[in-house]
Coordinates of C-alpha atoms in Angstrom, one line a residue:
Chain A
M797 CA -17.4 26.6 22.7
S798 CA -14.1 26.3 24.2
I799 CA -11.0 25.0 22.5
R800 CA -10.6 22.4 25.1
G801 CA -14.3 21.4 24.8
K802 CA -13.9 20.9 21.1
L803 CA -10.8 18.8 21.5
E804 CA -12.4 16.8 24.2
A805 CA -15.5 16.1 22.0
L806 CA -13.4 15.0 19.0
I807 CA -11.1 12.8 21.1
Y808 CA -14.1 11.2 22.8
A809 CA -15.8 10.6 19.4
A810 CA -12.6 9.0 18.0
G811 CA -12.9 6.2 20.6
G812 CA -10.1 3.9 21.8
A813 CA -8.4 3.8 18.4
G814 CA -7.4 7.4 19.1
I815 CA -6.9 10.4 16.9
K816 CA -3.8 12.1 15.8
I817 CA -2.7 15.5 17.0
S818 CA -2.4 16.6 13.4
K819 CA -5.9 15.5 12.6
L820 CA -7.2 17.4 15.7
A821 CA -5.4 20.5 14.4
E822 CA -6.9 20.0 11.0
L823 CA -10.4 19.5 12.3
T824 CA -10.3 22.5 14.7
G825 CA -8.2 24.8 12.6
L826 CA -5.9 25.3 15.5
S827 CA -2.1 25.1 15.3
M828 CA -0.4 21.9 16.4
A829 CA 1.2 23.8 19.3
V830 CA -2.1 25.0 20.7
V831 CA -3.6 21.5 20.3
R832 CA -0.6 19.9 22.1
E833 CA -0.9 22.4 24.9
N834 CA -4.5 21.8 25.4
V835 CA -4.1 18.1 25.2
V836 CA -1.5 18.3 28.0
Q837 CA -4.0 20.2 30.1
L838 CA -6.8 17.8 29.4
A839 CA -4.5 15.0 30.4
Q840 CA -3.7 16.7 33.6
T841 CA -7.3 17.5 34.5
T842 CA -8.6 14.0 33.7
A843 CA -5.8 12.5 35.7
T844 CA -7.1 13.9 38.9
D845 CA -9.0 11.6 41.3
D846 CA -12.4 12.8 40.4
H847 CA -12.3 11.2 37.0
G848 CA -12.8 7.6 36.0
V849 CA -11.9 8.3 32.4
M850 CA -8.7 10.0 31.4
L851 CA -6.8 11.1 28.4
Y852 CA -4.1 8.8 27.2
Q853 CA -1.4 9.6 24.7
T854 CA 0.6 7.0 22.7
G855 CA 3.0 8.4 20.2
E856 CA 1.0 11.0 18.2
L857 CA -2.4 9.4 19.1
V858 CA -4.6 10.6 21.9
W859 CA -7.5 8.8 23.2
F860 CA -9.9 8.4 26.2
G861 CA -9.9 5.3 28.3
T862 CA -11.0 4.2 31.8
K863 CA -8.4 4.3 34.6
P864 CA -6.9 1.0 35.5
D865 CA -8.1 1.5 39.1
Y866 CA -11.6 1.0 37.9
A867 CA -10.9 -2.1 35.9
D868 CA -12.7 -4.4 38.3
V869 CA -15.8 -2.3 38.2
V870 CA -15.8 -2.0 34.4
Q871 CA -15.1 -5.7 34.0
Q872 CA -18.6 -6.4 35.2
L873 CA -19.9 -4.7 32.1
T874 CA -17.7 -6.2 29.4
D875 CA -16.3 -9.6 28.4
Q876 CA -13.2 -8.1 26.9
T877 CA -10.6 -10.6 27.7
E878 CA -7.1 -11.8 27.5
S879 CA -4.2 -11.3 25.1
L880 CA -4.1 -12.4 21.5
L881 CA -0.4 -13.0 21.7
T882 CA 1.0 -16.5 22.0
P883 CA 4.3 -16.8 24.0
A884 CA 6.1 -17.2 20.7
M885 CA 4.6 -14.1 19.3
L886 CA 5.3 -12.1 22.5
E887 CA 9.0 -13.2 22.3
T888 CA 9.3 -12.3 18.7
L889 CA 7.6 -9.0 19.3
T890 CA 10.0 -8.2 22.1
I891 CA 13.1 -8.9 20.0
V892 CA 11.7 -6.7 17.2
A893 CA 10.9 -4.0 19.8
Y894 CA 14.4 -3.9 21.2
Q895 CA 16.4 -4.5 18.1
Q896 CA 14.4 -2.7 15.3
P897 CA 14.8 -2.6 12.5
I898 CA 15.7 -6.2 12.4
T899 CA 15.6 -9.1 9.8
R900 CA 13.9 -12.4 10.3
V901 CA 17.2 -14.2 10.4
Q902 CA 18.5 -12.0 13.2
V903 CA 15.3 -12.8 15.2
D904 CA 15.8 -16.5 14.5
E905 CA 19.3 -16.4 15.8
I906 CA 18.2 -15.0 19.1
R907 CA 15.3 -17.3 19.5
G908 CA 17.0 -20.4 18.1
V909 CA 14.0 -21.1 16.1
N910 CA 12.3 -20.1 12.9
S911 CA 10.1 -17.0 13.6
V912 CA 8.4 -16.7 10.2
V913 CA 4.9 -17.6 11.5
S914 CA 5.2 -15.3 14.5
L915 CA 6.3 -12.4 12.4
R916 CA 3.4 -12.9 10.0
N917 CA 0.9 -13.1 12.7
L918 CA 2.3 -9.9 14.4
Q919 CA 2.1 -8.2 11.0
S920 CA -1.5 -9.2 10.5
L921 CA -2.3 -7.9 13.9
G922 CA -0.7 -4.6 13.0
L923 CA 1.9 -4.7 15.7
I924 CA 4.9 -4.8 13.4
I925 CA 5.5 -3.7 9.8
V926 CA 8.1 -4.2 7.1
S927 CA 10.0 -0.9 7.2
G928 CA 12.5 -1.6 4.5
Q929 CA 15.1 -3.9 3.2
A930 CA 18.4 -4.7 4.7
D931 CA 21.4 -3.8 2.6
E932 CA 22.8 -7.3 2.5
P933 CA 22.5 -10.3 0.1
G934 CA 19.0 -11.2 -0.7
Q935 CA 17.8 -7.8 0.7
P936 CA 15.7 -9.3 3.5
N937 CA 12.8 -7.4 5.0
L938 CA 13.5 -5.3 8.0
Y939 CA 10.8 -5.3 10.7
Q940 CA 9.8 -2.6 13.1
T941 CA 7.0 -2.0 15.6
T942 CA 4.0 0.3 14.9
D943 CA 2.1 2.9 16.9
L944 CA -0.5 0.2 17.7
F945 CA 2.3 -1.8 19.4
L946 CA 2.9 1.3 21.6
Q947 CA -0.7 1.6 22.4
A948 CA -1.2 -2.1 23.2
F949 CA 1.6 -1.9 25.7
G950 CA 0.7 1.5 27.1
L951 CA 3.9 3.2 25.9
Q952 CA 4.1 6.7 24.5
T953 CA 7.4 6.3 22.7
L954 CA 9.9 3.6 22.1
Q955 CA 12.2 5.3 24.6
Q956 CA 9.8 4.2 27.3
L957 CA 10.5 0.6 26.7
P958 CA 11.8 -0.9 29.9
P959 CA 15.5 -1.2 29.6
L960 CA 16.6 -4.7 28.3
P961 CA 17.8 -6.7 31.2
E962 CA 21.7 -6.7 31.3
S963 CA 23.6 -9.8 30.7
E964 CA 24.7 -11.1 34.0
P965 CA 28.3 -10.2 34.6
T966 CA 30.5 -12.8 33.0
P967 CA 32.1 -14.8 35.7
E968 CA 35.8 -15.3 35.9
A969 CA 37.4 -17.2 33.2
E970 CA 38.1 -20.1 35.6
M971 CA 34.4 -20.7 35.7
Y972 CA 34.6 -21.9 32.1
R973 CA 37.6 -24.1 32.8
E974 CA 36.9 -27.7 33.5
D975 CA 36.1 -28.0 37.2
T976 CA 35.9 -31.7 38.2
D977 CA 33.6 -31.0 41.0
K978 CA 30.9 -29.4 38.9
G979 CA 31.9 -30.2 35.4
D980 CA 31.3 -33.2 33.1
Q981 CA 32.1 -36.5 34.8
E982 CA 32.3 -39.8 33.2
Chain B
M86 CA 13.3 -35.3 35.7
S87 CA 10.2 -37.5 36.0
K88 CA 8.1 -38.6 33.1
D89 CA 5.2 -36.6 34.3
T90 CA 7.1 -33.4 34.3
L91 CA 8.2 -34.2 30.8
K92 CA 4.7 -34.8 29.7
L93 CA 3.5 -31.6 31.3
H94 CA 5.8 -29.6 29.3
L95 CA 5.9 -31.5 26.1
T96 CA 4.1 -29.0 24.0
D97 CA 5.2 -25.9 26.0
F98 CA 8.5 -25.3 24.3
D99 CA 8.6 -23.1 21.4
G100 CA 12.3 -23.6 20.6
P101 CA 15.4 -25.5 21.7
L102 CA 16.8 -22.6 23.6
E103 CA 13.7 -22.3 25.8
L104 CA 13.8 -26.0 26.4
L105 CA 17.4 -26.0 27.3
L106 CA 16.9 -23.1 29.8
H107 CA 14.1 -25.1 31.3
L108 CA 16.2 -28.3 31.7
I109 CA 19.2 -26.3 33.1
K110 CA 16.9 -24.7 35.7
E111 CA 15.2 -28.0 36.6
A112 CA 18.6 -29.6 37.1
Q113 CA 19.6 -26.6 39.2
M114 CA 22.7 -26.2 37.1
D115 CA 24.8 -23.1 36.9
I116 CA 24.2 -21.7 33.5
Y117 CA 27.9 -20.7 33.4
D118 CA 28.9 -24.2 34.1
I119 CA 26.5 -26.5 32.4
N120 CA 27.0 -30.1 32.9
I121 CA 27.0 -30.9 29.2
K122 CA 26.7 -34.6 29.4
D123 CA 23.7 -34.5 31.8
I124 CA 22.0 -31.8 29.8
T125 CA 22.5 -33.6 26.6
D126 CA 21.0 -36.8 28.0
Q127 CA 18.0 -35.0 29.2
Y128 CA 17.6 -33.1 26.0
F129 CA 17.6 -36.4 24.1
Q130 CA 15.2 -38.0 26.6
Y131 CA 12.9 -35.1 25.9
L132 CA 13.1 -35.5 22.1
Q133 CA 12.4 -39.2 22.5
Q134 CA 9.3 -38.5 24.6
M135 CA 8.1 -36.2 21.8
E136 CA 8.7 -38.8 19.2
Q137 CA 6.8 -41.5 21.2
M138 CA 3.9 -39.1 21.5
Q139 CA 4.2 -38.6 17.8
L140 CA 4.5 -34.9 18.1
E141 CA 6.0 -33.0 15.2
I142 CA 9.4 -31.9 16.2
A143 CA 10.7 -28.8 14.6
G144 CA 14.0 -29.0 12.7
S145 CA 15.6 -26.5 15.1
F146 CA 15.4 -29.1 17.9
F147 CA 17.4 -31.5 15.9
V148 CA 20.0 -28.9 15.1
M149 CA 20.4 -28.2 18.8
A150 CA 20.7 -32.0 19.4
A151 CA 23.6 -32.2 16.9
N152 CA 25.1 -29.1 18.4
L153 CA 24.9 -30.6 21.9
M154 CA 26.5 -33.8 20.7
R155 CA 29.4 -31.9 19.1
I156 CA 29.9 -29.8 22.3
K157 CA 29.9 -33.1 24.3
S158 CA 32.5 -34.8 22.2
Q159 CA 34.8 -31.8 22.2
W160 CA 34.4 -31.6 26.0
L161 CA 35.2 -35.3 26.5
L162 CA 38.1 -35.0 24.1
A163 CA 39.5 -32.0 25.9
E164 CA 39.3 -33.9 29.2
E165 CA 41.1 -36.8 27.8
I166 CA 43.9 -34.8 26.2
D167 CA 44.2 -32.4 29.2
D168 CA 47.7 -31.2 28.5
G169 CA 47.4 -28.3 30.9
E170 CA 47.1 -25.9 28.0
P171 CA 44.2 -23.5 28.4
E172 CA 41.8 -24.2 25.7
E173 CA 38.6 -22.7 24.5
D174 CA 35.5 -23.9 26.3
P175 CA 33.4 -25.7 23.8
R176 CA 30.3 -24.6 25.7
E177 CA 31.0 -20.9 25.4
D178 CA 28.9 -20.1 22.3
L179 CA 26.0 -22.0 23.6
V180 CA 26.1 -20.3 27.0
N181 CA 26.3 -16.9 25.3
Q182 CA 23.3 -17.8 23.2
L183 CA 21.4 -18.9 26.1
L184 CA 22.2 -15.8 28.2
E185 CA 21.2 -13.6 25.3
Y186 CA 18.0 -15.4 24.9
R187 CA 17.3 -15.2 28.6
R188 CA 17.6 -11.4 28.5
Y189 CA 14.8 -11.3 25.9
Q190 CA 12.7 -13.7 27.8
K191 CA 12.8 -11.5 30.8
A192 CA 12.1 -8.4 28.6
A193 CA 9.1 -10.3 27.1
H194 CA 7.9 -11.0 30.6
T195 CA 8.1 -7.3 31.5
L196 CA 6.2 -6.4 28.3
Q197 CA 3.6 -8.9 29.0
Q198 CA 3.0 -7.3 32.4
R199 CA 2.6 -4.0 30.7
E200 CA 0.2 -5.4 28.3
Q201 CA -1.8 -6.9 31.1
H202 CA -1.9 -3.5 32.9
R203 CA -2.9 -1.9 29.7
Q204 CA -5.8 -4.3 29.3
R205 CA -7.2 -2.8 32.5
I206 CA -7.9 0.3 30.5
Y207 CA -11.2 0.2 28.7
S208 CA -12.2 2.4 25.8
V209 CA -15.1 2.6 23.4
P210 CA -15.3 2.2 19.6
A211 CA -15.3 5.4 17.6
V212 CA -18.7 6.9 16.6
Q213 CA -19.8 5.7 13.3
S214 CA -18.1 7.6 10.6
T215 CA -19.6 8.5 7.3
T216 CA -16.2 9.4 5.8
D217 CA -13.8 6.9 4.3
V218 CA -11.3 5.2 6.5
E219 CA -7.9 6.6 6.0
I220 CA -5.4 3.9 5.8
E221 CA -1.9 5.1 6.6
P222 CA 1.1 3.0 6.1
N223 CA 1.6 2.5 9.8
E224 CA -1.9 1.3 10.3
F225 CA -3.6 -2.1 10.4
E226 CA -5.8 -2.5 7.4
V227 CA -5.1 -6.2 7.1
A228 CA -6.0 -6.8 10.7
S229 CA -9.4 -5.1 10.3
L230 CA -10.2 -7.1 7.2
V231 CA -9.2 -10.3 9.0
G232 CA -11.3 -9.3 12.0
T233 CA -14.3 -8.5 9.7
W234 CA -13.9 -11.7 7.9
Q235 CA -14.0 -13.6 11.2
R236 CA -17.1 -11.8 12.3
I237 CA -18.8 -12.5 9.0
W238 CA -18.0 -16.1 9.2
Q239 CA -19.1 -16.4 12.8
R240 CA -22.3 -14.9 11.9
Q241 CA -22.8 -17.3 9.0
R242 CA -21.9 -20.3 11.1
R243 CA -24.6 -19.4 13.6
T244 CA -27.2 -19.3 11.0
A245 CA -26.0 -21.9 8.5
V246 CA -27.9 -25.1 8.0
G247 CA -26.1 -28.4 7.8
P248 CA -22.7 -29.5 8.9
V249 CA -19.8 -27.2 7.9
N250 CA -17.4 -30.0 7.7
Q251 CA -19.0 -31.7 4.8
I252 CA -17.0 -31.3 1.7
E253 CA -18.8 -30.8 -1.6
E254 CA -17.7 -29.9 -5.0
W255 CA -16.8 -26.2 -5.4
Q256 CA -19.8 -24.6 -7.1
F257 CA -18.8 -21.0 -7.2
S258 CA -16.2 -19.3 -9.3
I259 CA -14.5 -16.1 -8.7
P260 CA -15.3 -14.6 -12.2
T261 CA -19.0 -15.5 -11.8
Q262 CA -19.2 -14.0 -8.3
A263 CA -17.2 -10.9 -9.4
A264 CA -19.6 -10.3 -12.2
R265 CA -22.5 -10.8 -9.7
I266 CA -21.1 -8.2 -7.4
V267 CA -20.7 -5.7 -10.2
T268 CA -24.3 -6.4 -11.3
R269 CA -25.6 -6.0 -7.8
L270 CA -23.7 -2.7 -7.4
N271 CA -25.2 -1.4 -10.7
Q272 CA -28.7 -2.1 -9.4
K273 CA -28.0 0.1 -6.5
G274 CA -28.7 3.8 -7.1
N275 CA -25.9 5.0 -5.1
R276 CA -23.5 2.2 -6.1
R277 CA -22.8 1.4 -2.6
L278 CA -23.4 -2.1 -1.2
A279 CA -22.5 -3.7 2.1
F280 CA -20.5 -7.0 1.8
S281 CA -23.1 -8.9 3.8
E282 CA -25.9 -8.0 1.4
L283 CA -24.2 -10.1 -1.3
Y284 CA -25.4 -13.4 0.1
A285 CA -28.2 -15.0 2.0
P286 CA -27.7 -15.5 5.8
T287 CA -27.8 -19.2 5.1
A288 CA -25.0 -19.1 2.4
G289 CA -22.3 -21.7 2.9
L290 CA -18.7 -21.1 3.6
E291 CA -17.9 -21.7 0.0
E292 CA -20.1 -18.9 -1.3
V293 CA -18.8 -16.5 1.3
V294 CA -15.2 -17.3 0.7
T295 CA -15.7 -17.0 -3.1
D296 CA -17.5 -13.7 -2.7
F297 CA -14.6 -12.4 -0.5
L298 CA -12.0 -13.5 -3.0
A299 CA -14.0 -12.0 -5.9
L300 CA -14.2 -8.8 -4.0
L301 CA -10.5 -8.7 -3.5
T302 CA -10.0 -9.4 -7.2
L303 CA -12.2 -6.5 -8.1
V304 CA -10.3 -4.2 -5.7
K305 CA -7.1 -5.4 -7.2
R306 CA -8.4 -4.5 -10.7
Q307 CA -9.5 -1.2 -9.3
L308 CA -13.1 -1.8 -10.4
V309 CA -14.5 -1.2 -7.0
R310 CA -13.4 0.5 -3.8
V311 CA -13.7 -0.9 -0.5
T312 CA -14.1 1.1 2.7
Q313 CA -14.8 0.2 6.3
P314 CA -16.4 3.0 8.3
V315 CA -14.6 3.4 11.6
G316 CA -16.1 1.4 14.3
R317 CA -18.3 -0.7 12.0
N318 CA -17.6 -4.3 11.1
E319 CA -19.3 -4.0 7.8
I320 CA -17.3 -3.7 4.6
M321 CA -18.8 -1.3 2.2
I322 CA -18.3 -1.8 -1.5
E323 CA -18.3 1.2 -3.9
G324 CA -18.3 0.9 -7.6
D325 CA -17.8 4.3 -9.2
N326 CA -16.6 3.1 -12.6
A327 CA -17.8 -0.4 -12.4
R328 CA -20.4 0.0 -15.1
D329 CA -18.0 1.4 -17.7
E330 CA -15.7 -1.6 -17.4
H331 CA -18.5 -4.2 -17.8

């Protein structure tokens, strides 16, 4: 039995939910460093064109999945369908992702709408968790995203979040001044 | 904006900022130079339509309506006074809020595309595990319970007789069902029982719900343990010390 074979077998058996590097080390008796090194090699090997299934890593989780290139082929076999997220949930999740840890009130301020339901739904889906309490009156809950969030969006770490779009450059102050051509006219 | 467009979008807006951005875009206004009178009119027209269709309008829409009215009156006042003194633009806060909101809308769109890409990756459930599920703080035990519950209920619904929308007097109580669960566990040699073994396939919603609540009560009182083997939908109930307590 090879080290890589063992790891491959374990990762395969763990399915799409993935298995943690630390769990792999525990089950094989190998050091974390050795596991990591072999995981990287496995990822490289399976990433080559010959493979339809490859090793993915999200945070500390590794798992096997089919390659997106083969989605249309696999689709014929499964009825796995669209997102569970409503637009409101997606918007709320995005704000939490970029501003975490963040309180409900802060999310509300950005969205201009009460986000309590969206936050609760995201929590029950396991995409966000309460990570603590803000040090302010009422000690409101602070929310942050989970590893499952990373996995659902194909990210390895939060650093891989696409940069938040910049605010457009604020135009000259004159733009704000009343301009009878464009401004309010009675 | 035509009535049809209004109707089309009536229920599409999640909040006042989203609606305002939409109205601004429709009217092809410059977000930095919003025609506050027009946009206020359109906004109110929209709210009216919602009222006519008897849709429930969230409080945040009214708050925004009041805000728009305030900005509009300040704007008109500033025009009237116009003493050449540079004054603060009453629209400024609103514009900043809209711009900030738009940033996250764009980011949400990007994330959605990522999610769609991610969904092109297929993976399989884990092999059936005989060990207990480890629930770590960062994991989603509630989601799996909810998922299980939905599956249980879907299965019941397929096999249940009679209409499910018929309301009858509640015939099951949590203490009774809890005691029943404990008894059933004690009858089992290994003190392990699948949740679905508790009731007949034709059991009604009421019984299943009560059983589920009773189970949660037992878990809370630490009389039973609940596990969910990885990859299986079934909830397993274990009652190590159940006999001592009853």
